[in-house]
């Protein structure tokens, strides 16, 4: 097994590649825009209601969970589309499961938001 020697240049390039992935995600994925708009709305609401530090931590983790699962879902969809351009029942299951992960993450984020914001609205 070949291992690459550690270099600062290689580490910096890995950050660049990750940045390109983030750029691609927000530039070309429609769901990314939905998550972005929701994130901005929640951050504005958090600022307006002057959330406590622990509430901010919960909100940031919930937002991160949704965005990370959406990025992973997008990656899985791109891989499956590349490996099997034609429709296939097994590919559908894989893509549906990845999509389900995003749905579960979004529901968790919604619950966190309700727990934090409902008392502030009451």
PDB file of C-alpha atoms in Angstrom:
ATOM      1  CA  UNK A   1       0.000   0.000   0.000  1.00  0.00           C
ATOM      2  CA  UNK A   2       1.467   3.295  -1.097  1.00  0.00           C
ATOM      3  CA  UNK A   3       1.331   6.174   1.377  1.00  0.00           C
ATOM      4  CA  UNK A   4       1.956   9.770   0.483  1.00  0.00           C
ATOM      5  CA  UNK A   5       4.455  11.787   2.433  1.00  0.00           C
ATOM      6  CA  UNK A   6       2.945  14.502   4.632  1.00  0.00           C
ATOM      7  CA  UNK A   7       3.405  17.965   3.167  1.00  0.00           C
ATOM      8  CA  UNK A   8       1.900  21.323   4.014  1.00  0.00           C
ATOM      9  CA  UNK A   9       1.147  21.852   0.322  1.00  0.00           C
ATOM     10  CA  UNK A  10      -0.879  18.625   0.160  1.00  0.00           C
ATOM     11  CA  UNK A  11      -2.825  19.582   3.298  1.00  0.00           C
ATOM     12  CA  UNK A  12      -3.586  23.041   1.871  1.00  0.00           C
ATOM     13  CA  UNK A  13      -4.723  21.438  -1.394  1.00  0.00           C
ATOM     14  CA  UNK A  14      -7.096  19.188   0.545  1.00  0.00           C
ATOM     15  CA  UNK A  15      -8.715  22.316   2.015  1.00  0.00           C
ATOM     16  CA  UNK A  16      -9.016  23.769  -1.481  1.00  0.00           C
ATOM     17  CA  UNK A  17     -10.693  20.609  -2.746  1.00  0.00           C
ATOM     18  CA  UNK A  18     -13.109  20.663   0.187  1.00  0.00           C
ATOM     19  CA  UNK A  19     -13.871  24.309  -0.577  1.00  0.00           C
ATOM     20  CA  UNK A  20     -14.586  23.380  -4.184  1.00  0.00           C
ATOM     21  CA  UNK A  21     -17.029  20.755  -2.901  1.00  0.00           C
ATOM     22  CA  UNK A  22     -18.822  23.327  -0.755  1.00  0.00           C
ATOM     23  CA  UNK A  23     -18.935  25.726  -3.713  1.00  0.00           C
ATOM     24  CA  UNK A  24     -20.341  22.998  -5.984  1.00  0.00           C
ATOM     25  CA  UNK A  25     -22.946  22.062  -3.384  1.00  0.00           C
ATOM     26  CA  UNK A  26     -24.280  25.589  -2.939  1.00  0.00           C
ATOM     27  CA  UNK A  27     -23.934  26.508  -6.622  1.00  0.00           C
ATOM     28  CA  UNK A  28     -25.601  23.520  -8.263  1.00  0.00           C
ATOM     29  CA  UNK A  29     -27.810  21.754  -5.722  1.00  0.00           C
ATOM     30  CA  UNK A  30     -31.296  23.213  -5.360  1.00  0.00           C
ATOM     31  CA  UNK A  31     -31.826  21.712  -1.912  1.00  0.00           C
ATOM     32  CA  UNK A  32     -28.722  23.523  -0.716  1.00  0.00           C
ATOM     33  CA  UNK A  33     -30.492  26.814  -1.371  1.00  0.00           C
ATOM     34  CA  UNK A  34     -33.502  25.689   0.656  1.00  0.00           C
ATOM     35  CA  UNK A  35     -31.210  24.790   3.550  1.00  0.00           C
ATOM     36  CA  UNK A  36     -29.320  28.067   3.157  1.00  0.00           C
ATOM     37  CA  UNK A  37     -32.500  30.164   3.314  1.00  0.00           C
ATOM     38  CA  UNK A  38     -33.746  28.189   6.329  1.00  0.00           C
ATOM     39  CA  UNK A  39     -30.355  28.634   8.006  1.00  0.00           C
ATOM     40  CA  UNK A  40     -30.383  32.396   7.477  1.00  0.00           C
ATOM     41  CA  UNK A  41     -33.930  32.579   8.861  1.00  0.00           C
ATOM     42  CA  UNK A  42     -33.026  30.584  11.957  1.00  0.00           C
ATOM     43  CA  UNK A  43     -29.863  32.623  12.556  1.00  0.00           C
ATOM     44  CA  UNK A  44     -31.835  35.877  12.308  1.00  0.00           C
ATOM     45  CA  UNK A  45     -34.476  34.508  14.690  1.00  0.00           C
ATOM     46  CA  UNK A  46     -31.743  33.403  17.089  1.00  0.00           C
ATOM     47  CA  UNK A  47     -30.206  36.853  17.042  1.00  0.00           C
ATOM     48  CA  UNK A  48     -33.625  38.495  17.505  1.00  0.00           C
ATOM     49  CA  UNK A  49     -34.512  36.307  20.489  1.00  0.00           C
ATOM     50  CA  UNK A  50     -30.990  36.590  21.944  1.00  0.00           C
ATOM     51  CA  UNK A  51     -30.462  32.866  22.347  1.00  0.00           C
ATOM     52  CA  UNK A  52     -28.369  31.560  25.203  1.00  0.00           C
ATOM     53  CA  UNK A  53     -25.031  29.906  24.395  1.00  0.00           C
ATOM     54  CA  UNK A  54     -26.415  26.390  24.878  1.00  0.00           C
ATOM     55  CA  UNK A  55     -29.328  27.193  22.555  1.00  0.00           C
ATOM     56  CA  UNK A  56     -26.887  28.441  19.908  1.00  0.00           C
ATOM     57  CA  UNK A  57     -24.908  25.224  20.268  1.00  0.00           C
ATOM     58  CA  UNK A  58     -28.057  23.149  19.666  1.00  0.00           C
ATOM     59  CA  UNK A  59     -29.069  25.291  16.675  1.00  0.00           C
ATOM     60  CA  UNK A  60     -25.595  25.159  15.102  1.00  0.00           C
ATOM     61  CA  UNK A  61     -25.426  21.378  15.542  1.00  0.00           C
ATOM     62  CA  UNK A  62     -28.910  20.947  14.053  1.00  0.00           C
ATOM     63  CA  UNK A  63     -28.026  23.126  11.056  1.00  0.00           C
ATOM     64  CA  UNK A  64     -24.739  21.276  10.612  1.00  0.00           C
ATOM     65  CA  UNK A  65     -26.472  17.898  10.794  1.00  0.00           C
ATOM     66  CA  UNK A  66     -28.853  18.840   7.984  1.00  0.00           C
ATOM     67  CA  UNK A  67     -26.184  20.339   5.738  1.00  0.00           C
ATOM     68  CA  UNK A  68     -23.754  17.448   6.263  1.00  0.00           C
ATOM     69  CA  UNK A  69     -26.412  14.820   5.541  1.00  0.00           C
ATOM     70  CA  UNK A  70     -27.500  16.733   2.435  1.00  0.00           C
ATOM     71  CA  UNK A  71     -23.889  16.855   1.188  1.00  0.00           C
ATOM     72  CA  UNK A  72     -23.514  13.105   1.825  1.00  0.00           C
ATOM     73  CA  UNK A  73     -26.859  12.460   0.108  1.00  0.00           C
ATOM     74  CA  UNK A  74     -25.731  14.486  -2.897  1.00  0.00           C
ATOM     75  CA  UNK A  75     -22.461  12.527  -3.016  1.00  0.00           C
ATOM     76  CA  UNK A  76     -24.282   9.203  -2.924  1.00  0.00           C
ATOM     77  CA  UNK A  77     -26.681  10.322  -5.660  1.00  0.00           C
ATOM     78  CA  UNK A  78     -23.791  11.449  -7.895  1.00  0.00           C
ATOM     79  CA  UNK A  79     -21.931   8.177  -7.339  1.00  0.00           C
ATOM     80  CA  UNK A  80     -25.001   6.067  -8.070  1.00  0.00           C
ATOM     81  CA  UNK A  81     -25.878   8.098 -11.174  1.00  0.00           C
ATOM     82  CA  UNK A  82     -22.325   7.576 -12.422  1.00  0.00           C
ATOM     83  CA  UNK A  83     -22.237   3.846 -11.676  1.00  0.00           C
ATOM     84  CA  UNK A  84     -25.714   3.144 -12.982  1.00  0.00           C
ATOM     85  CA  UNK A  85     -27.041   5.787 -15.392  1.00  0.00           C
ATOM     86  CA  UNK A  86     -30.051   3.577 -16.167  1.00  0.00           C
ATOM     87  CA  UNK A  87     -32.831   3.097 -13.644  1.00  0.00           C
ATOM     88  CA  UNK A  88     -32.304   0.127 -11.352  1.00  0.00           C
ATOM     89  CA  UNK A  89     -34.335  -0.945  -8.297  1.00  0.00           C
ATOM     90  CA  UNK A  90     -31.234  -1.369  -6.107  1.00  0.00           C
ATOM     91  CA  UNK A  91     -29.990   2.103  -7.031  1.00  0.00           C
ATOM     92  CA  UNK A  92     -33.395   3.518  -6.120  1.00  0.00           C
ATOM     93  CA  UNK A  93     -33.173   1.922  -2.667  1.00  0.00           C
ATOM     94  CA  UNK A  94     -29.698   3.363  -2.077  1.00  0.00           C
ATOM     95  CA  UNK A  95     -30.789   6.843  -3.168  1.00  0.00           C
ATOM     96  CA  UNK A  96     -34.007   6.656  -1.139  1.00  0.00           C
ATOM     97  CA  UNK A  97     -32.077   5.676   1.988  1.00  0.00           C
ATOM     98  CA  UNK A  98     -29.661   8.583   1.543  1.00  0.00           C
ATOM     99  CA  UNK A  99     -32.610  10.914   1.048  1.00  0.00           C
ATOM    100  CA  UNK A 100     -34.270   9.490   4.156  1.00  0.00           C
ATOM    101  CA  UNK A 101     -31.179  10.448   6.171  1.00  0.00           C
ATOM    102  CA  UNK A 102     -31.705  14.072   5.139  1.00  0.00           C
ATOM    103  CA  UNK A 103     -35.384  13.888   6.061  1.00  0.00           C
ATOM    104  CA  UNK A 104     -34.568  12.495   9.514  1.00  0.00           C
ATOM    105  CA  UNK A 105     -31.907  15.184  10.046  1.00  0.00           C
ATOM    106  CA  UNK A 106     -34.347  17.897   8.985  1.00  0.00           C
ATOM    107  CA  UNK A 107     -37.000  16.556  11.369  1.00  0.00           C
ATOM    108  CA  UNK A 108     -34.473  16.540  14.212  1.00  0.00           C
ATOM    109  CA  UNK A 109     -33.536  20.140  13.359  1.00  0.00           C
ATOM    110  CA  UNK A 110     -37.208  21.103  13.301  1.00  0.00           C
ATOM    111  CA  UNK A 111     -37.766  19.556  16.732  1.00  0.00           C
ATOM    112  CA  UNK A 112     -34.719  21.366  18.128  1.00  0.00           C
ATOM    113  CA  UNK A 113     -36.012  24.625  16.659  1.00  0.00           C
ATOM    114  CA  UNK A 114     -39.485  24.104  18.109  1.00  0.00           C
ATOM    115  CA  UNK A 115     -38.080  23.309  21.550  1.00  0.00           C
ATOM    116  CA  UNK A 116     -36.006  26.491  21.490  1.00  0.00           C
ATOM    117  CA  UNK A 117     -38.329  28.952  19.752  1.00  0.00           C
ATOM    118  CA  UNK A 118     -41.851  28.027  20.932  1.00  0.00           C
ATOM    119  CA  UNK A 119     -41.233  29.196  24.527  1.00  0.00           C
ATOM    120  CA  UNK A 120     -39.819  32.459  23.189  1.00  0.00           C
ATOM    121  CA  UNK A 121     -42.929  33.055  21.070  1.00  0.00           C
ATOM    122  CA  UNK A 122     -45.311  32.262  23.950  1.00  0.00           C
TER     123      UNK A 122
END
